[in-house]
Short mmCIF file of C-alpha atoms and ligand atoms in Angstrom, two decimals:
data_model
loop_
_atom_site.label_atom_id
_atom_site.label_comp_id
_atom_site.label_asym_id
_atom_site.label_seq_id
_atom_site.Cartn_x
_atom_site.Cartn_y
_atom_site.Cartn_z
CA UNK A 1 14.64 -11.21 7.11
CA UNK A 2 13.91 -11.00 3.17
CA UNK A 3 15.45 -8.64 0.95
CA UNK A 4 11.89 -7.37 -0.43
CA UNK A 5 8.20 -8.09 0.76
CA UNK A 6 5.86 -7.54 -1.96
CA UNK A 7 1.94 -7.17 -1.38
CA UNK A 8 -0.13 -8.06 -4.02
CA UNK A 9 -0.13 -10.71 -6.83
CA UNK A 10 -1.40 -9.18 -9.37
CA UNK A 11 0.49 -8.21 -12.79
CA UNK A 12 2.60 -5.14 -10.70
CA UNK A 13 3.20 -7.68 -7.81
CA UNK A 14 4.13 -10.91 -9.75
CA UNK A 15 6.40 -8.97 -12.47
CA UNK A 16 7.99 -7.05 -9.31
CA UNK A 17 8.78 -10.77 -8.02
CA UNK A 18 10.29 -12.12 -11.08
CA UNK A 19 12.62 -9.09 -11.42
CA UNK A 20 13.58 -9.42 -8.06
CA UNK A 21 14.88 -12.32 -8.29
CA UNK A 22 16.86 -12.03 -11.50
CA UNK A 23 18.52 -9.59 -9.27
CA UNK A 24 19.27 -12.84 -6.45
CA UNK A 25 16.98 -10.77 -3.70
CA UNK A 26 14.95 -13.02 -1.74
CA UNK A 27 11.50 -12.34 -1.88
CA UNK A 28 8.15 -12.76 0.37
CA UNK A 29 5.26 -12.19 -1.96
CA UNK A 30 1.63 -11.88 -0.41
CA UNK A 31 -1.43 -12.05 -1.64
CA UNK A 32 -4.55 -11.19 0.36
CA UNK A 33 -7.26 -13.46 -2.07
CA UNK A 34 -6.10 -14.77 -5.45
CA UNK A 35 -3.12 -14.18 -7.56
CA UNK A 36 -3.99 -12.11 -10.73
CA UNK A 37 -5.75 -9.40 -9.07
CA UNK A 38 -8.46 -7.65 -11.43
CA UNK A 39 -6.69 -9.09 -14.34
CA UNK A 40 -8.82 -12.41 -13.27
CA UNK A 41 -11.90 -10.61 -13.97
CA UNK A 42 -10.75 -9.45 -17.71
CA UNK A 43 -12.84 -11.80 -20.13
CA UNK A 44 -10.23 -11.03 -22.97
CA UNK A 45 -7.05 -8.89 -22.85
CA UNK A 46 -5.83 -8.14 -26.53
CA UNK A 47 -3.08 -5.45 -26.19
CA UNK A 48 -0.77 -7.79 -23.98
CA UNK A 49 1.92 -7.74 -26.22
CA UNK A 50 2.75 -11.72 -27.04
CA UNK A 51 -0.10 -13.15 -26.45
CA UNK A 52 -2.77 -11.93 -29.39
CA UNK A 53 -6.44 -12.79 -27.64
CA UNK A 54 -6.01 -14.28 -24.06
CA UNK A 55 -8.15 -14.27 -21.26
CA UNK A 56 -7.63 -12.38 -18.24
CA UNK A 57 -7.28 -15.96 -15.85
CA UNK A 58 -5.27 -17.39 -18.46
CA UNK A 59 -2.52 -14.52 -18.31
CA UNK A 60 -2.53 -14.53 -15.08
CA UNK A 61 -1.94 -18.17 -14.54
CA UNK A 62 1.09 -17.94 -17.13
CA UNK A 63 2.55 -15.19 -14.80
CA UNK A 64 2.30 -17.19 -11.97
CA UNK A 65 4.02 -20.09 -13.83
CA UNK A 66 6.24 -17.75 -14.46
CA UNK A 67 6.67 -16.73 -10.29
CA UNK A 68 6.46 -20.31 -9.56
CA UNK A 69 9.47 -21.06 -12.10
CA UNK A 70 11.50 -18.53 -10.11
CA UNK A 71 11.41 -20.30 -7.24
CA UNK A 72 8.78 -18.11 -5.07
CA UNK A 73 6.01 -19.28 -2.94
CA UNK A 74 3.11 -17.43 -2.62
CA UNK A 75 2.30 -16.40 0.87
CA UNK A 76 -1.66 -15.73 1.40
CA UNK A 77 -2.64 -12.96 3.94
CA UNK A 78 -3.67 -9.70 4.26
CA UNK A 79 -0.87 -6.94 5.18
CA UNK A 80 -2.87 -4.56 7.11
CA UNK A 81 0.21 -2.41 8.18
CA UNK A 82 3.77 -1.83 7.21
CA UNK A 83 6.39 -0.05 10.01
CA UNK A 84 9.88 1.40 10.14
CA UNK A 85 12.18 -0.78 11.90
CA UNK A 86 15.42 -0.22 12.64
CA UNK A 87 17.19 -2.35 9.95
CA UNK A 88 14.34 -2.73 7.75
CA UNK A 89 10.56 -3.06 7.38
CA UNK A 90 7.88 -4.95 9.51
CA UNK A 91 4.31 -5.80 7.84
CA UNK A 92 1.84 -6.85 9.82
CA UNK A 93 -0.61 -9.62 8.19
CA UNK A 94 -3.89 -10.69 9.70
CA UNK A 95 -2.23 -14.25 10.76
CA UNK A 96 1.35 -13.57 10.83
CA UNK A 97 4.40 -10.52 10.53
CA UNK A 98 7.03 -10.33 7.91
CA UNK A 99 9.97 -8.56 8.05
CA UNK A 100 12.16 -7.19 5.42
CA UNK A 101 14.70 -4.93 4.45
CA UNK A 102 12.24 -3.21 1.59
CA UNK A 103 8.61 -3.14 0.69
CA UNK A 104 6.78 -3.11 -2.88
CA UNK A 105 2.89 -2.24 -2.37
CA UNK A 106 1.08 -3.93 -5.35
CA UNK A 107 -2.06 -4.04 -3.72
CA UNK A 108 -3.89 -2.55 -7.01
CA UNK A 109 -7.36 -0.94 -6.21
CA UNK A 110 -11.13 -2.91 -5.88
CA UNK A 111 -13.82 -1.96 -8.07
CA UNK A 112 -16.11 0.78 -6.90
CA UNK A 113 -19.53 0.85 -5.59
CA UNK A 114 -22.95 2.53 -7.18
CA UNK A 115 -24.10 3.22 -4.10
CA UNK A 116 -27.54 2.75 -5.38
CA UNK A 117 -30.70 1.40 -3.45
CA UNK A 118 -31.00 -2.40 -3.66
CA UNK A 119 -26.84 -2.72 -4.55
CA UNK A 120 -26.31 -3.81 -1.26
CA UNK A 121 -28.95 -6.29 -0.60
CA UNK A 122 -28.82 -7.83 -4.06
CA UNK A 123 -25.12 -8.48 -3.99
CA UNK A 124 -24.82 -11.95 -4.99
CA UNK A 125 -28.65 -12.46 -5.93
CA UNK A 126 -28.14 -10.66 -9.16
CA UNK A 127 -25.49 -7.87 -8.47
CA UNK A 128 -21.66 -8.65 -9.15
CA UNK A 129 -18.49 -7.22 -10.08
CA UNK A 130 -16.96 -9.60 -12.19
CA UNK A 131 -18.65 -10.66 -15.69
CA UNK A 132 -16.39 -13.64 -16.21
CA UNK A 133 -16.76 -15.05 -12.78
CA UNK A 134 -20.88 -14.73 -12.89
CA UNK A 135 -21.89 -14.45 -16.05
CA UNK A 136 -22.73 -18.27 -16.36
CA UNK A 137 -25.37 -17.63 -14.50
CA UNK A 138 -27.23 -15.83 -17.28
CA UNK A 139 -27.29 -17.86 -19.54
CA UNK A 140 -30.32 -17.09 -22.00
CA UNK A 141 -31.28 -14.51 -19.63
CA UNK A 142 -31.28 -10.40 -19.69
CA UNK A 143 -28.33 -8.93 -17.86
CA UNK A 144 -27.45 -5.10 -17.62
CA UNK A 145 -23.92 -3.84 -16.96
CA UNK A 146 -23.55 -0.07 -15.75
CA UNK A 147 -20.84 1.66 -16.77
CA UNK A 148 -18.87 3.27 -20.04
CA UNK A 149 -15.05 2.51 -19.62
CA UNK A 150 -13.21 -0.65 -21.01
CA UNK A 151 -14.25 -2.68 -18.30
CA UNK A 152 -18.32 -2.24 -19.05
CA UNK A 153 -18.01 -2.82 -22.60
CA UNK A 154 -15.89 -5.82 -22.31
CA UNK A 155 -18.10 -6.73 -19.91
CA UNK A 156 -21.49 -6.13 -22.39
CA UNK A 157 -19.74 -7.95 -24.49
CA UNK A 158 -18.74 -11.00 -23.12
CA UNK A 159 -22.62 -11.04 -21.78
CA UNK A 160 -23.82 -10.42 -25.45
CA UNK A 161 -22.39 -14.42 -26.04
CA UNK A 162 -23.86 -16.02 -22.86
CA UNK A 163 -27.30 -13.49 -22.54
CA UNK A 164 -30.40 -13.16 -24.99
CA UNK A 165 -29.77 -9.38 -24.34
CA UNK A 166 -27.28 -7.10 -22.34
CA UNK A 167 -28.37 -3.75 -21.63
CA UNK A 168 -25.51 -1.21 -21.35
CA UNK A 169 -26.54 1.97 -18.74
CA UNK A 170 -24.17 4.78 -19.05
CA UNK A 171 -24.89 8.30 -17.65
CA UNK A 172 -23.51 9.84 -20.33
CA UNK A 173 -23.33 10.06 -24.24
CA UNK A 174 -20.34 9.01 -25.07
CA UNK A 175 -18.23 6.15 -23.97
CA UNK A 176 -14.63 6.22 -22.06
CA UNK A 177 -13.42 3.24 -23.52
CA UNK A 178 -11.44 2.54 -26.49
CA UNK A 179 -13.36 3.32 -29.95
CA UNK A 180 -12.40 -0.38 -31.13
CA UNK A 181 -14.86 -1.34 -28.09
CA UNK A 182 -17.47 0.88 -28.65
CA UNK A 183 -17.53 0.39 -32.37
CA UNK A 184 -17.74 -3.93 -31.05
CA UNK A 185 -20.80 -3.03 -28.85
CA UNK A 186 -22.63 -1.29 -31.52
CA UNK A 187 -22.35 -4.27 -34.24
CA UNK A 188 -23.58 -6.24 -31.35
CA UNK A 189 -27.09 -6.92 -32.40
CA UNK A 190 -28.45 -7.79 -28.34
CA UNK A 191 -27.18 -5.23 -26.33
CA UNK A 192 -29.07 -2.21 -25.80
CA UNK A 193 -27.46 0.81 -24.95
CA UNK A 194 -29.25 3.25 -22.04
CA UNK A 195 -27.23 6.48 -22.46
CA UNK A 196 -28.04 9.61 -20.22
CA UNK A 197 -29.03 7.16 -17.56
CA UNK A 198 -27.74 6.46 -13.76
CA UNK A 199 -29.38 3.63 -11.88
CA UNK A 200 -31.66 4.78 -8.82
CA UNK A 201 -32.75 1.66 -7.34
CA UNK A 202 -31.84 -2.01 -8.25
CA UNK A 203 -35.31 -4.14 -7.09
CA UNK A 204 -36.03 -7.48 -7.13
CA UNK A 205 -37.68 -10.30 -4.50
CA UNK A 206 -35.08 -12.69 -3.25
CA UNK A 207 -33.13 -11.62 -6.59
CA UNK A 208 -32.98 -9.19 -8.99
CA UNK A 209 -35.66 -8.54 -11.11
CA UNK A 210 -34.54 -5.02 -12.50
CA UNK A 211 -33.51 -1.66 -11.79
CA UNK A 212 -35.04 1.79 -12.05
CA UNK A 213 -33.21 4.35 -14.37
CA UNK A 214 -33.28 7.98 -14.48
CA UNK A 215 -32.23 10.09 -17.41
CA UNK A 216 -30.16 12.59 -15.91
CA UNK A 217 -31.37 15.13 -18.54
CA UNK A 218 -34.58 14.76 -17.75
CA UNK A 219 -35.26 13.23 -14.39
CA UNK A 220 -37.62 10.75 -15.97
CA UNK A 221 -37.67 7.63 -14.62
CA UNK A 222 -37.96 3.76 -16.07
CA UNK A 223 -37.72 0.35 -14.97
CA UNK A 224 -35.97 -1.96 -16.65
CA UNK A 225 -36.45 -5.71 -16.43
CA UNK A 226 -33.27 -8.06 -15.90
CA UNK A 227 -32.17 -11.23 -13.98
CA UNK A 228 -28.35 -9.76 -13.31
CA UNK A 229 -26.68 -6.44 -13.06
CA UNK A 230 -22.89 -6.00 -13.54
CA UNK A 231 -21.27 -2.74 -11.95
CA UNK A 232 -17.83 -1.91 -13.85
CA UNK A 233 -17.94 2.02 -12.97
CA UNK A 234 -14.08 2.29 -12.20
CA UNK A 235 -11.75 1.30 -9.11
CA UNK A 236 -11.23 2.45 -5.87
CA UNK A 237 -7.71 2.19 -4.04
CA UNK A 238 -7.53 0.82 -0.84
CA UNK A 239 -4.51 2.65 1.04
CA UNK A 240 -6.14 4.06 4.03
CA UNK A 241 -3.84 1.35 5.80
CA UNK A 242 -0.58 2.54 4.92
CA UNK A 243 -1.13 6.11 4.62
CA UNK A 244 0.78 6.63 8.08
CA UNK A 245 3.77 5.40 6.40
CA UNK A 246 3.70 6.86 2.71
CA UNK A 247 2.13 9.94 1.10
CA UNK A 248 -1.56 9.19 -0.37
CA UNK A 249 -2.91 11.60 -2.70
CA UNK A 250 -6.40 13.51 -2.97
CA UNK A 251 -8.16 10.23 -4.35
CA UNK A 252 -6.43 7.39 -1.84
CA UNK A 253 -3.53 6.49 -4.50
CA UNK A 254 -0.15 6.38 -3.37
CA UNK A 255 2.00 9.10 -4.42
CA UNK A 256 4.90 7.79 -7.06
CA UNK A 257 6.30 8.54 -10.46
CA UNK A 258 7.21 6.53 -12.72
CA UNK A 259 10.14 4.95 -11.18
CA UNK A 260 7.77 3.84 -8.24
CA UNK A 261 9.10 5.63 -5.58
CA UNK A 262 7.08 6.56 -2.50
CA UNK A 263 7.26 9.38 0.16
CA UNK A 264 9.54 6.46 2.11
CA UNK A 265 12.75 5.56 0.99
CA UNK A 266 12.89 1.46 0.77
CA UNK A 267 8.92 1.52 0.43
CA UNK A 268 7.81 1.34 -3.62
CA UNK A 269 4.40 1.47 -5.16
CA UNK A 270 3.65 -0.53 -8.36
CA UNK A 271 0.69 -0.96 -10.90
CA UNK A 272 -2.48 0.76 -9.92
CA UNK A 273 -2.38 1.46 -6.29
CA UNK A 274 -0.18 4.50 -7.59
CA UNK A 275 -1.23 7.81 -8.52
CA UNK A 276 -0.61 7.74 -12.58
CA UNK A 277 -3.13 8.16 -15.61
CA UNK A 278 -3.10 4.94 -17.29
CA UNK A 279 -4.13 1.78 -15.79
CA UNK A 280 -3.52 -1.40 -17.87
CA UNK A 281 -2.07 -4.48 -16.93
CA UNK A 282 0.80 -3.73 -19.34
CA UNK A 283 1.56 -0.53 -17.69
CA UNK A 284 1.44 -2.30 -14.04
CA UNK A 285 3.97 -4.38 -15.42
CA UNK A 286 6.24 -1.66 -16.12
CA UNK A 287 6.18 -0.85 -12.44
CA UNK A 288 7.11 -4.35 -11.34
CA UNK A 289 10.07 -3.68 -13.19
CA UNK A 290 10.45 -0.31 -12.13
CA UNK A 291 9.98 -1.22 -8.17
CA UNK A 292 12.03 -4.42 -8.23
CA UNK A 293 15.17 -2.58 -9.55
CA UNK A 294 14.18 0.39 -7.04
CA UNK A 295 14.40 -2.28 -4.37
CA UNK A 296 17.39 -3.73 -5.85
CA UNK A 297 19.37 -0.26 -6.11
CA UNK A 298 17.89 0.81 -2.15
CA UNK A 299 18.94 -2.51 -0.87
CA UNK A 300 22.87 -1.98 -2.71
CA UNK A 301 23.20 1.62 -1.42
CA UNK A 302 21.36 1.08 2.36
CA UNK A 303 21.74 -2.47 3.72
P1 NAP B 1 -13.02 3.76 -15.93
O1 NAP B 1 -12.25 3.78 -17.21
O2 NAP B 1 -12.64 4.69 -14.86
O3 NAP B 1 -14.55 3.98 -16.31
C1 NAP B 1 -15.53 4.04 -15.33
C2 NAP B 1 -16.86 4.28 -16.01
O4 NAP B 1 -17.89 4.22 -15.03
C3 NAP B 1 -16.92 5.64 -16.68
O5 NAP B 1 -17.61 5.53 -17.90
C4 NAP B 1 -17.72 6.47 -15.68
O6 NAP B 1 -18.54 7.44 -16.28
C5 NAP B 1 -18.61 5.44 -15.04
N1 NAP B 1 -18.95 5.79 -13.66
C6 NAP B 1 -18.10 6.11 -12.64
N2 NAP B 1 -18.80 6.33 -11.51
C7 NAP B 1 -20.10 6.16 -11.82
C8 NAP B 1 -21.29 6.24 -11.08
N3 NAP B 1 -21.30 6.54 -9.77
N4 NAP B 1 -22.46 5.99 -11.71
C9 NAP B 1 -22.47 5.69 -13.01
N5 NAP B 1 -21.37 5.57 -13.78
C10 NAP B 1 -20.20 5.81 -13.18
O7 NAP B 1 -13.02 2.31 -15.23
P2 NAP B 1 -12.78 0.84 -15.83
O8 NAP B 1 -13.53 0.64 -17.08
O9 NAP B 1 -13.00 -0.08 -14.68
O10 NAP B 1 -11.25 0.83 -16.14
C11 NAP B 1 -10.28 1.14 -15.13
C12 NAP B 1 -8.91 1.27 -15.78
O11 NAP B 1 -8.51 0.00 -16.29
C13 NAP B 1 -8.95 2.22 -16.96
O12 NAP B 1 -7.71 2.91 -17.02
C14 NAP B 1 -9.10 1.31 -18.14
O13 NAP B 1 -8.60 1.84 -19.36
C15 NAP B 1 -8.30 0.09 -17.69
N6 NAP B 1 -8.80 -1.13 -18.36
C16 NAP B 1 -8.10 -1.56 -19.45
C17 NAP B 1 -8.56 -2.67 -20.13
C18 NAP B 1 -7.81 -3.15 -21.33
O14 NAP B 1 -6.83 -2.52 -21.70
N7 NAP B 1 -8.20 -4.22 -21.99
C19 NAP B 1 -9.68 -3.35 -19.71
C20 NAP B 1 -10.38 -2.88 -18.59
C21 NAP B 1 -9.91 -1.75 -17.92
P3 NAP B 1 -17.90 8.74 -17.00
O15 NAP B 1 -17.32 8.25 -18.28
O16 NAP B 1 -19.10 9.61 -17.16
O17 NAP B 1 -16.91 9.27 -16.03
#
């Protein structure tokens, strides 16, 4: 049995490893797909402090350098349970169980879904989640990108350098993202901003060919011509699984302060699959820390 069993690699879940074992626990860390989390889909991350302009892969490949160094092994499976045993904790992956005497969920949260007509069907003919992953694709082409957080301008931006034109469709008039963004966008000479507007249908043959926007002030509706459409409208948590164990609140995030804490002593939540009001990979950092030495201090007092 290990001392701690974290789920998720991303920035919460890697920092939460490295701390751990600074503190001589021995750690299972699992990761469901690949290590980095959404920080993999980041094109550039610029308030990392230490690194100046680095990209979102390349961060999180340093990090896991940095697990690696420690002497942990990354485990890859999907933890689709976690139960109270009698001296300690079992989680139950898709292929295997792990048992441990505390828990660190660092499962972060997925992007969200339009909804939309055509999102669906056009997934992977045109509609993605991830600019940096797909963008290639577009090279000299038109691509749109719906949302108006950090995510959908960094995304519109990293487009603006690969596309002949980005359009930017936000459904309202001002942007949620950082004014150093939004300023970035607007000296941007090929992206076209669509504000007041929600997508009603994406269309296309066997791929995208556009999407049909309504002005929500108006009901009017357009159709706008493009070869790719990136959704970055926010992030969903995925808890449902573990919500027999801990306390979830109103929107599916687990319920913990800042010292990561759940409803069940021994289990911790770190980075964004808690309830808290600022997501950044810096602040999921912080509650690596902050879970590890939870872990550390629950494993002293209890086992
Ligand atoms: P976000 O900040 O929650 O923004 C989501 C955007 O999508 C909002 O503009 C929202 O519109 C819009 N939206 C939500 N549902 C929609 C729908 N059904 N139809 C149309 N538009 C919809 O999400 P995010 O940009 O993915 O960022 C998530 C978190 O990560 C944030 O805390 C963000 O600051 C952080 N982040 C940080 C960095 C960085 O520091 N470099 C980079 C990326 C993300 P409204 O504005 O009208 O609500």
């Amino acid at each position: 049995m290990k001392d701690v069993a974290i789920i998720g690699a991303g920035a919460a879940g890697m920092t939460a490893a490295i701390y751990a074992r600074q503190a001589s626990l021995s750690v299972t860390l699992i990761e469901g797909y690949v290590c980095g989390g959404q920080m993999i889909g980041a094109p550039f991350v610029e308030n990392y402090p230490g690194y100046g302009s680095v990209s979102g892969s390349e961060l999180s490949v340093k990090m896991l350098e940095d697990v690696e160094r420690s002497g942990i092994k990354i485990t890859y499976d999907t933890v689709m349970k976690i139960s109270k045993e009698e001296n300690g904790f079992l989680l139950s992956g898709k292929t295997e169980d792990y048992r441990a005497r505390s828990a660190i969920i660092a499962n972060g949260a997925s992007r969200r879904k339009l909804g939309c007509l055509g999102e669906g069907e056009f997934f992977g003919k045109g509609v993605s989640y991830c600019a940096v992953c797909d963008g290639g694709l577009y090279k000299n082409k038109r691509a749109a990108v719906v949302g108006g957080g950090n995510s959908a301008l960094e995304d519109a931006l990293w487009l603006s350098g690969i596309c002949d034109e980005v359009y930017l469709i936000h459904r309202r008039g001002e942007f949620r993202a950082d004014e150093k963004l939004s300023l970035l966008v607007s000296e941007k000479k090929n992206i076209k901003k669509f504000m007041f507007r929600t997508v009603s249908e994406i269309i296309g043959d066997d791929r995208v060919t556009g999407a049909r926007l309504e002005d929500v002030e108006s009901g009017k509706l357009e159709t706008v011509e493009c070869d790719g459409i990136f959704i970055a409208i926010g992030l969903k948590p995925e808890n449902k699984r573990f919500e027999d164990i801990v306390e979830l609140d109103h929107y599916g995030y687990i319920r913990a302060g800042e010292d990561c804490l759940t409803s069940h002593s021994g289990i911790f939540a770190a980075g964004d699959t808690r309830s808290k009001s600022f997501r950044q990979i810096v602040t999921a950092a912080a509650d690596g820390a902050a879970a590890a030495r939870g872990a550390v201090e629950y494993i002293r007092s209890n086992c």
